[in-house]
Amino acid sequence: MDKQNRQVVIAGNWKMNKNAAETTALLNEMTSIIKDADCKVLLCVPAINISTAVEAVKGSCIEIGAQNCHWATNGAFTGEISADMLKSFGIKYAIIGHSERRQYFGETDKTVNMRSLACLENGITPIICVGENLEEREKDITKDVIKTQIEAGLAGFTSEQLHNTIIAYEPVWAIGTGKTATAEQAEEVCAYIRQLLGEIFCPNCAKKVTIQYGGSMNASNAKELLSMPNIDGGLIGGASLKAVDFNTIVESAK
Ligand code: PEP
């Protein structure tokens, strides 16, 4: 299965931005201009705004996703949100293991694995983020870092669970910095991720997986990045907070 047969997913990550009224206003703007998308279009909003956001995109081609999900169904986990709760709002996608969660909130490959499995058990597609930091890239250990994150993050997955998973390659040095990986750098790692998935699962299983690039993707560089053979979409932070720019990225996926 080649690129044209995989699902292209353009996902925005709003991080900790927009209150309820701002969420509705920006989504109204987005739904009025993003109309004939050729790909899946997703906006992952802060958990507290999920219900507002779901309401605002009703009848449009935009779906709402979450930015995290706990591994337990319920219990004494103050501040956390379960897959069952997300499911009750119709949420079908959740970002898991974003580098900001790993850096500021102690997320590890083990918790990424547990959170992802909880998503999958509840019909939610985890968007599992992996990526090296600047020091690791400079030491030339990018592939080792990715291998560890993929092997541990996807431990115990069945082939069917892999098929319902998205991998986002997000070099940490490119997130929110304005420094984008070149299309060749991004393609090299995305191709390596697909090779690894082929070795861990099976080559055919790997061919079906959507692999996104994320890290300062914007209206100007999206087309080139999205044209690479192993890049099936984008995870977009800053540019997903601007309706016109985000629409240009969605259009670039055509
Ligand atoms: C992100 O938050 O996943 C991201 C890629 O952010 P930015 O596009 O702003 O670099």
XYZ file of C-alpha atoms and ligand atoms in Angstrom:
264
model
C 0.000 0.000 0.000
C 1.437 3.329 -1.045
C 0.957 6.847 0.154
C -2.163 7.440 -1.962
C -3.913 4.597 -0.144
C -3.136 5.778 3.365
C -5.347 8.185 5.265
C -3.937 11.702 5.253
C -4.595 13.432 8.560
C -4.041 17.125 9.183
C -4.344 17.671 12.927
C -4.083 20.927 14.818
C -2.792 21.021 18.367
C -4.169 24.102 20.101
C -2.113 23.343 23.228
C -3.261 25.540 26.163
C -4.844 28.265 24.012
C -8.343 29.765 23.637
C -11.105 30.094 26.206
C -14.651 28.910 25.476
C -15.794 32.017 23.573
C -12.543 32.191 21.596
C -12.861 28.498 20.764
C -16.310 29.006 19.251
C -15.200 32.105 17.337
C -12.120 30.450 15.807
C -13.989 27.255 14.947
C -16.763 29.280 13.279
C -14.096 30.937 11.162
C -12.512 27.584 10.358
C -15.769 25.839 9.418
C -16.677 28.709 7.101
C -13.472 28.311 5.055
C -12.490 24.649 5.389
C -15.167 23.009 3.292
C -13.967 20.501 0.748
C -11.029 18.889 2.500
C -9.547 15.856 0.792
C -8.149 14.557 4.067
C -9.190 14.103 7.668
C -9.098 17.450 9.467
C -8.788 17.396 13.206
C -8.377 20.030 15.897
C -7.155 18.878 19.305
C -8.394 21.418 21.817
C -7.931 21.778 25.590
C -10.103 19.221 27.398
C -12.261 21.853 29.058
C -13.324 23.147 25.634
C -14.126 19.790 24.030
C -17.877 20.058 24.469
C -17.952 23.657 23.152
C -15.755 22.654 20.221
C -17.775 19.560 19.313
C -20.878 21.752 19.178
C -19.156 24.395 17.030
C -17.972 21.966 14.318
C -21.262 20.048 14.002
C -22.170 19.535 10.327
C -18.664 20.448 9.108
C -15.741 18.325 7.909
C -13.700 19.210 11.017
C -13.420 16.738 13.895
C -12.376 17.484 17.449
C -9.655 15.547 19.220
C -8.058 15.530 22.676
C -4.512 16.372 23.770
C -4.113 13.565 26.291
C -5.930 10.613 27.855
C -5.364 8.685 31.079
C -4.879 4.909 31.129
C -7.423 4.148 33.852
C -11.176 4.159 33.305
C -11.756 6.149 36.479
C -10.297 6.626 39.945
C -8.086 8.840 42.083
C -6.193 10.661 39.318
C -6.907 14.320 39.996
C -6.776 16.468 36.898
C -6.821 13.588 34.440
C -9.391 12.541 31.841
C -10.217 8.977 30.761
C -10.811 7.474 27.346
C -14.341 6.629 28.444
C -14.988 10.316 29.193
C -13.583 11.355 25.799
C -15.665 8.697 24.099
C -18.794 10.055 25.753
C -18.238 13.290 23.785
C -17.719 11.379 20.534
C -13.946 11.953 20.534
C -12.097 9.563 18.200
C -8.516 10.926 18.307
C -6.122 11.872 21.107
C -2.556 13.144 20.998
C -0.408 10.970 23.267
C 3.153 11.601 24.453
C 3.582 15.098 23.032
C 7.105 16.318 23.795
C 5.660 19.036 26.060
C 3.968 16.306 28.127
C 7.244 14.378 28.214
C 9.265 17.480 29.129
C 6.987 19.206 31.676
C 4.688 16.469 33.017
C 6.871 13.403 33.376
C 5.378 11.445 30.499
C 7.469 8.360 29.717
C 7.391 5.733 27.000
C 5.685 3.433 29.531
C 2.847 5.901 30.245
C 2.585 6.648 26.521
C 2.064 2.928 26.011
C -0.578 2.664 28.760
C -2.454 5.786 27.596
C -2.401 4.605 23.972
C -3.746 1.157 24.855
C -6.572 2.759 26.865
C -7.459 4.874 23.814
C -7.467 1.866 21.510
C -9.641 -0.154 23.883
C -12.186 2.672 23.685
C -12.165 3.157 19.916
C -9.943 6.253 20.072
C -6.989 6.557 17.695
C -3.868 7.608 19.590
C -1.588 10.040 17.758
C 1.679 8.916 19.325
C 4.377 11.583 19.248
C 8.033 10.631 18.945
C 11.089 12.721 18.235
C 14.622 13.564 19.196
C 15.863 16.720 20.891
C 18.610 18.931 19.498
C 21.383 17.308 21.524
C 20.336 13.862 20.338
C 20.275 15.008 16.702
C 23.702 16.583 17.064
C 25.061 13.371 18.613
C 23.648 11.514 15.606
C 21.474 9.233 17.747
C 18.088 10.269 16.279
C 17.293 6.760 15.026
C 18.216 5.157 18.367
C 15.904 7.556 20.201
C 13.057 6.902 17.758
C 13.582 3.130 17.989
C 13.339 3.198 21.793
C 10.232 5.405 21.734
C 8.487 3.271 19.111
C 9.368 -0.091 20.670
C 8.315 0.962 24.172
C 5.384 3.164 23.156
C 3.816 0.455 21.023
C 4.734 -2.516 23.251
C 2.057 -5.214 23.227
C 0.105 -3.686 20.322
C -1.613 -6.096 17.939
C -1.394 -5.435 14.179
C -4.995 -4.280 14.297
C -4.160 -1.792 17.054
C -1.237 -0.540 14.974
C -3.625 0.001 12.079
C -5.745 2.223 14.354
C -2.746 4.261 15.480
C -1.137 7.381 14.010
C 2.538 8.146 14.578
C 3.618 11.788 14.621
C 7.318 12.395 14.065
C 8.004 15.630 15.911
C 11.653 16.621 16.287
C 11.651 18.496 19.585
C 14.032 21.140 18.228
C 11.455 22.058 15.580
C 8.419 22.445 17.849
C 7.328 26.036 18.338
C 10.783 27.256 17.322
C 10.096 28.259 13.723
C 12.888 25.820 12.746
C 11.401 23.197 10.462
C 13.115 19.969 9.580
C 13.881 19.975 5.867
C 11.557 17.787 3.838
C 14.477 15.364 3.376
C 15.241 15.203 7.125
C 11.565 14.633 7.942
C 11.180 12.016 5.215
C 14.290 10.153 6.351
C 12.938 9.677 9.878
C 9.358 8.944 8.764
C 10.693 6.284 6.374
C 12.763 4.865 9.226
C 9.654 4.715 11.457
C 7.830 2.783 8.734
C 10.803 0.409 8.378
C 10.812 -0.167 12.153
C 7.065 -0.846 12.203
C 7.629 -3.319 9.389
C 10.239 -5.140 11.465
C 8.188 -5.126 14.683
C 4.826 -5.984 13.071
C 4.915 -6.824 9.352
C 5.884 -4.856 6.231
C 2.280 -4.804 5.015
C 1.020 -3.609 8.418
C 3.570 -0.774 8.320
C 2.459 0.329 4.858
C -1.024 1.102 6.179
C 0.054 3.385 9.037
C -0.449 7.138 8.807
C 2.789 8.891 9.796
C 2.626 12.639 10.331
C 5.353 15.233 10.539
C 5.078 17.984 13.146
C 7.396 20.882 13.993
C 6.787 24.413 12.744
C 4.742 23.213 9.776
C 3.108 26.269 8.257
C 1.313 27.597 5.202
C 4.603 28.053 3.314
C 6.375 24.756 3.971
C 3.420 22.327 4.205
C 3.219 21.462 0.517
C 6.832 20.325 0.281
C 6.704 18.325 3.515
C 3.384 16.697 2.623
C 4.637 15.691 -0.818
C 7.214 13.306 0.665
C 6.447 9.594 0.178
C 6.330 8.659 3.871
C 4.693 11.803 5.287
C 0.937 11.289 5.424
C -0.127 14.419 7.213
C 0.859 16.964 9.790
C 0.531 17.748 13.474
C 0.426 21.510 13.636
C 0.709 23.777 16.662
C 1.044 27.514 16.064
C -0.357 27.583 12.533
C -3.503 25.722 13.633
C -4.536 28.810 15.612
C -4.892 30.836 12.397
C -7.868 29.825 10.256
C -6.425 30.997 6.932
C -3.023 29.371 7.496
C -4.552 26.147 8.726
C -6.809 26.051 5.664
C -3.758 26.510 3.417
C -2.131 23.505 5.104
C -5.319 21.449 4.611
C -5.344 22.513 0.930
C -1.667 21.558 0.628
C -2.592 17.962 1.438
C -4.606 17.655 -1.781
C 3.049 20.735 18.105
O 2.619 21.336 19.079
O 2.881 19.521 18.008
C 3.774 21.481 17.085
C 4.284 20.836 16.079
O 3.867 22.837 17.279
P 4.398 23.911 16.196
O 3.680 23.595 14.903
O 4.003 25.225 16.745
O 5.853 23.724 16.053
